[in-house]
Tab-separated table of C-alpha atoms in Angstrom:
chain	number	residue	atom	x	y	z
A	1	MET	CA	122.336	-20.006	32.492
A	2	THR	CA	125.589	-21.493	31.214
A	3	LYS	CA	125.850	-18.824	28.536
A	4	ASN	CA	125.419	-16.030	31.097
A	5	LYS	CA	128.039	-17.544	33.389
A	6	LEU	CA	130.500	-17.796	30.547
A	7	SER	CA	129.928	-14.190	29.473
A	8	LYS	CA	130.447	-12.941	33.026
A	9	SER	CA	133.602	-14.947	33.583
A	10	THR	CA	135.160	-14.064	30.223
A	11	LYS	CA	137.946	-11.482	30.593
A	12	LEU	CA	139.085	-9.083	27.945
A	13	PRO	CA	142.645	-9.683	26.748
A	14	ALA	CA	145.102	-7.243	28.275
A	15	LYS	CA	146.138	-4.284	26.162
A	16	PHE	CA	149.676	-4.467	24.862
A	17	GLU	CA	152.108	-1.653	24.205
A	18	GLY	CA	151.045	0.355	21.181
A	19	TYR	CA	147.514	-1.084	21.163
A	20	ASP	CA	145.795	2.306	21.522
A	21	ASP	CA	147.647	3.587	18.458
A	22	LEU	CA	146.664	0.446	16.540
A	23	LEU	CA	143.017	0.800	17.550
A	24	ARG	CA	142.951	4.456	16.517
A	25	ASP	CA	144.500	3.684	13.123
A	26	VAL	CA	142.138	0.773	12.428
A	27	LYS	CA	139.108	2.891	13.354
A	28	SER	CA	140.342	5.642	11.041
A	29	ILE	CA	140.821	3.181	8.156
A	30	ILE	CA	137.313	1.768	8.635
A	31	GLU	CA	135.706	5.223	8.865
A	32	LYS	CA	137.462	6.444	5.712
A	33	GLY	CA	136.577	3.244	3.871
A	34	LEU	CA	132.912	3.470	4.834
A	35	SER	CA	132.861	7.129	3.835
A	36	ARG	CA	134.160	6.201	0.366
A	37	VAL	CA	131.566	3.433	0.099
A	38	TYR	CA	128.725	5.809	0.998
A	39	GLN	CA	130.004	8.392	-1.487
A	40	ALA	CA	130.308	5.765	-4.225
A	41	VAL	CA	126.741	4.605	-3.582
A	42	ASP	CA	125.453	8.170	-3.693
A	43	ASN	CA	127.394	8.884	-6.898
A	44	LEU	CA	125.769	5.835	-8.467
A	45	LYS	CA	122.353	7.044	-7.326
A	46	VAL	CA	122.958	10.473	-8.901
A	47	GLN	CA	124.030	8.943	-12.227
A	48	THR	CA	121.116	6.495	-12.179
A	49	TYR	CA	118.555	9.225	-11.537
A	50	TRP	CA	120.078	11.329	-14.323
A	51	GLN	CA	119.684	8.389	-16.724
A	52	VAL	CA	116.075	7.877	-15.610
A	53	GLY	CA	115.355	11.568	-16.188
A	54	GLU	CA	116.960	11.440	-19.631
A	55	ARG	CA	114.893	8.403	-20.626
A	56	ILE	CA	111.624	9.980	-19.496
A	57	VAL	CA	112.368	13.232	-21.322
A	58	ARG	CA	113.193	11.248	-24.446
A	59	GLU	CA	109.831	9.501	-24.121
A	60	GLU	CA	108.058	12.837	-23.698
A	61	LEU	CA	109.689	14.260	-26.816
A	62	ALA	CA	108.681	11.212	-28.837
A	63	HIS	CA	105.030	11.847	-27.926
A	64	LYS	CA	105.000	15.621	-27.547
A	65	GLU	CA	101.838	15.847	-29.616
A	66	ARG	CA	99.921	14.149	-26.797
A	67	ALA	CA	98.721	16.675	-24.223
A	68	GLY	CA	99.555	15.684	-20.646
A	69	TYR	CA	101.530	12.637	-21.758
A	70	GLY	CA	104.482	13.397	-19.475
A	71	LYS	CA	102.262	13.669	-16.414
A	72	ARG	CA	100.581	10.330	-17.150
A	73	VAL	CA	103.987	8.696	-17.635
A	74	ALA	CA	105.216	10.025	-14.279
A	75	GLU	CA	102.058	8.879	-12.491
A	76	ARG	CA	102.282	5.359	-13.921
A	77	LEU	CA	106.016	4.986	-13.279
A	78	ALA	CA	105.569	6.140	-9.689
A	79	ILE	CA	103.056	3.325	-9.118
A	80	ASP	CA	105.018	0.568	-10.858
A	81	LEU	CA	108.404	1.556	-9.394
A	82	ASN	CA	107.093	2.355	-5.913
A	83	PHE	CA	108.524	5.880	-6.131
A	84	SER	CA	106.726	9.066	-5.200
A	85	GLU	CA	105.561	11.049	-8.199
A	86	SER	CA	107.491	14.065	-6.909
A	87	ASN	CA	110.702	12.037	-6.949
A	88	ILE	CA	110.071	11.011	-10.562
A	89	TRP	CA	109.650	14.669	-11.479
A	90	ARG	CA	112.876	15.530	-9.620
A	91	MET	CA	114.750	13.105	-11.872
A	92	VAL	CA	113.208	14.739	-14.931
A	93	GLN	CA	114.072	18.219	-13.667
A	94	PHE	CA	117.573	17.031	-12.771
A	95	TYR	CA	118.200	15.990	-16.362
A	96	ARG	CA	116.713	19.210	-17.735
A	97	THR	CA	118.901	21.310	-15.440
A	98	TYR	CA	122.057	19.291	-16.145
A	99	PRO	CA	121.554	17.825	-19.648
A	100	ILE	CA	125.248	16.897	-19.916
A	101	LEU	CA	126.179	14.062	-17.568
A	102	ALA	CA	129.804	15.204	-17.408
A	103	SER	CA	128.628	18.428	-15.733
A	104	VAL	CA	127.251	16.441	-12.789
A	105	MET	CA	129.845	16.723	-10.040
A	106	ARG	CA	130.930	13.708	-8.025
A	107	GLU	CA	131.389	15.860	-4.910
A	108	LEU	CA	127.675	16.633	-4.741
A	109	SER	CA	125.084	14.210	-3.440
A	110	TRP	CA	121.524	13.665	-4.619
A	111	THR	CA	120.359	15.695	-1.614
A	112	HIS	CA	122.408	18.644	-2.871
A	113	TYR	CA	120.960	18.329	-6.356
A	114	ILE	CA	117.393	18.213	-5.033
A	115	TYR	CA	118.023	21.704	-3.702
A	116	LEU	CA	119.978	22.971	-6.714
A	117	ILE	CA	117.379	22.012	-9.328
A	118	ILE	CA	114.697	24.194	-7.749
A	119	ILE	CA	116.854	27.321	-8.193
A	120	GLN	CA	115.651	28.908	-11.424
A	121	ASN	CA	118.240	31.680	-11.616
A	122	GLN	CA	121.350	30.205	-13.219
A	123	GLU	CA	123.727	32.697	-11.593
A	124	GLU	CA	122.299	32.013	-8.138
A	125	ARG	CA	122.537	28.264	-8.725
A	126	ARG	CA	126.159	28.776	-9.730
A	127	PHE	CA	126.842	30.417	-6.366
A	128	TYR	CA	125.497	27.412	-4.528
A	129	GLU	CA	127.341	24.932	-6.744
A	130	ILE	CA	130.660	26.596	-5.970
A	131	GLN	CA	129.765	26.999	-2.302
A	132	THR	CA	128.812	23.349	-1.926
A	133	THR	CA	131.776	22.096	-3.946
A	134	LEU	CA	134.307	24.016	-1.850
A	135	ASN	CA	132.531	23.028	1.331
A	136	ARG	CA	132.797	19.307	0.462
A	137	TRP	CA	136.148	19.415	-1.317
A	138	SER	CA	138.228	19.768	1.818
A	139	ASN	CA	137.558	18.920	5.437
A	140	GLY	CA	138.868	22.397	6.204
A	141	PHE	CA	136.289	24.547	4.388
A	142	ALA	CA	133.387	25.816	6.488
A	143	PHE	CA	130.794	28.009	4.780
A	144	MET	CA	130.152	31.273	6.615
A	145	ALA	CA	128.059	33.569	4.424
A	146	ARG	CA	126.908	34.564	0.964
A	147	GLN	CA	126.828	38.241	-0.057
A	148	GLN	CA	128.484	39.152	3.251
A	149	LYS	CA	128.325	42.915	3.859
A	150	VAL	CA	131.460	44.682	5.134
A	151	LEU	CA	131.939	48.393	5.804
A	152	ILE	CA	135.093	49.631	4.076
A	153	ALA	CA	135.977	53.341	3.965
A	154	ASP	CA	132.397	54.292	4.902
A	155	GLN	CA	130.956	52.212	2.053
A	156	TRP	CA	129.147	48.889	2.264
A	157	GLU	CA	130.592	46.223	-0.002
A	158	LYS	CA	129.382	42.657	-0.565
A	159	ILE	CA	131.635	39.609	-0.535
A	160	ASP	CA	130.229	36.907	-2.803
A	161	LEU	CA	131.133	33.889	-0.667
A	162	LEU	CA	132.908	33.727	2.676
A	163	PHE	CA	134.465	30.576	4.125
A	164	TYR	CA	136.567	29.836	7.178
A	165	HIS	CA	139.311	27.243	6.783
A	166	VAL	CA	139.507	25.451	10.116
A	167	LEU	CA	142.870	23.797	9.384
A	168	LEU	CA	144.563	27.008	8.278
A	169	LYS	CA	142.598	29.070	10.808
A	170	CYS	CA	141.876	31.833	8.332
A	171	TYR	CA	139.058	33.325	6.297
A	172	VAL	CA	138.812	32.427	2.603
A	173	ILE	CA	137.178	35.178	0.546
A	174	VAL	CA	135.674	34.043	-2.764
A	175	ASP	CA	135.036	36.695	-5.416
A	176	LEU	CA	133.020	35.616	-8.479
A	177	LYS	CA	133.005	37.411	-11.819
A	178	ALA	CA	130.972	36.501	-14.918
A	179	ARG	CA	133.710	37.949	-17.150
A	180	GLU	CA	137.471	38.059	-17.529
A	181	LEU	CA	139.656	39.481	-14.756
A	182	LYS	CA	140.214	43.246	-14.580
A	183	ARG	CA	142.744	45.227	-12.569
A	184	GLY	CA	139.968	46.677	-10.442
A	185	ASP	CA	138.986	43.170	-9.321
A	186	VAL	CA	142.399	42.635	-7.723
A	187	GLU	CA	142.194	46.021	-6.016
A	188	GLN	CA	138.727	45.161	-4.716
A	189	VAL	CA	139.891	41.842	-3.277
A	190	THR	CA	142.921	43.560	-1.722
A	191	ARG	CA	140.507	45.822	0.182
A	192	TYR	CA	138.637	42.759	1.454
A	193	LEU	CA	141.881	41.115	2.568
A	194	THR	CA	142.974	44.277	4.387
A	195	TYR	CA	139.602	44.468	6.137
A	196	PHE	CA	139.776	40.887	7.410
A	197	ARG	CA	143.423	41.244	8.445
A	198	ASP	CA	142.499	44.312	10.476
A	199	HIS	CA	139.502	42.567	12.064
A	200	LYS	CA	140.865	39.073	12.651
A	201	THR	CA	140.558	37.667	16.146
A	202	GLU	CA	143.347	36.264	18.277
A	203	GLY	CA	144.530	32.938	16.874
A	204	ASP	CA	143.394	33.698	13.317
A	205	ARG	CA	145.925	33.802	10.519
A	206	ASP	CA	145.902	36.226	7.603
A	207	PRO	CA	143.000	35.728	5.154
A	208	ILE	CA	143.317	34.402	1.622
A	209	ALA	CA	141.224	35.316	-1.418
A	210	LEU	CA	140.069	33.189	-4.326
A	211	ILE	CA	139.028	35.019	-7.494
A	212	ILE	CA	136.956	33.012	-9.991
A	213	CYS	CA	136.311	34.639	-13.373
A	214	GLN	CA	134.074	32.870	-15.860
A	215	SER	CA	133.343	34.359	-19.264
A	216	HIS	CA	131.689	32.564	-22.165
A	217	LYS	CA	135.182	31.778	-23.483
A	218	ARG	CA	137.187	30.693	-20.443
A	219	ILE	CA	137.454	30.156	-16.703
A	220	ASP	CA	140.294	31.716	-14.723
A	221	VAL	CA	141.079	31.044	-11.073
A	222	TYR	CA	143.485	33.086	-8.959
A	223	TYR	CA	144.565	32.977	-5.332
A	224	SER	CA	145.711	36.161	-3.635
A	225	ALA	CA	147.059	36.916	-0.185
A	226	GLY	CA	147.268	40.637	-0.863
A	227	LYS	CA	149.962	43.038	-1.923
A	228	ASP	CA	153.488	41.713	-1.263
A	229	ARG	CA	152.078	38.679	0.578
A	230	ASP	CA	151.746	36.004	-2.107
A	231	ASP	CA	154.976	34.388	-0.885
A	232	ILE	CA	153.158	33.665	2.386
A	233	PHE	CA	150.439	31.842	0.468
A	234	VAL	CA	152.910	29.664	-1.415
A	235	ALA	CA	154.849	28.758	1.706
A	236	GLU	CA	152.095	28.120	4.236
A	237	TYR	CA	148.683	27.833	2.602
A	238	LYS	CA	149.166	26.027	-0.678
A	239	THR	CA	149.512	22.524	0.780
A	240	LYS	CA	146.063	22.652	2.427
A	241	LEU	CA	144.069	24.237	-0.405
A	242	PRO	CA	143.039	22.855	-3.801
A	243	SER	CA	145.237	24.232	-6.565
A	244	GLU	CA	144.008	26.819	-9.049
A	245	GLU	CA	144.141	24.206	-11.806
A	246	GLU	CA	142.116	21.692	-9.758
A	247	ILE	CA	139.393	24.263	-9.123
A	248	LYS	CA	139.357	25.255	-12.784
A	249	LYS	CA	138.880	21.632	-13.886
A	250	LYS	CA	135.993	21.140	-11.466
A	251	LEU	CA	134.261	24.329	-12.538
A	252	LYS	CA	134.587	23.491	-16.225
A	253	LYS	CA	132.402	20.458	-15.557
A	254	LEU	CA	129.662	22.758	-14.315
A	255	LYS	CA	129.522	24.787	-17.530
């Protein structure tokens, strides 16, 4: 009874000038801090599962003459570790898909990798790696479509990846090439940029393109705003987008 009376009679301290700003800032600090904690925990989980997968594969190779040895190992570990057998196999497949730990990207969570490791086609998996990385890299990137069809000069063309940047309020066209850049690639992207400029809705800004060329020798990354418009990109867009060099460094880890 006494406790209830006290709680009813207790008054909240009056707000002082500037309190709302203080409260907003403190909430923002806490949210960002918790987000970093959750990401750090998930990064540790990813690295741990990679190490588990590596150790199991090493064990399999040491006893490869024994038929079904890997399956028996997974079954027994699942029981003793209180993991599902399917999760044990995911760790093994994770290591086999990404045998170099440095190629495991910090931006991607274990949930992302669960999906990526079931994609057998390496080129298709590459699409999703880039898509997911860009989507998580900046709060502004929002994934729109993959292999987006557009009708240009009575011909259907496919855009590899299409994003919308909510902070810049513009489309970001991503063109992927498994070779070095050619002049025709720039002309192709210029057509895409012209199409989206002509079809942008009220409030949208001019689109930007990102060309990623990866050959067996090198990775090149280029931004383009279109013919005679690159000065616009430098002045207005560059501060809100990852630099070409940053993207290149991230993609090198995926090789």
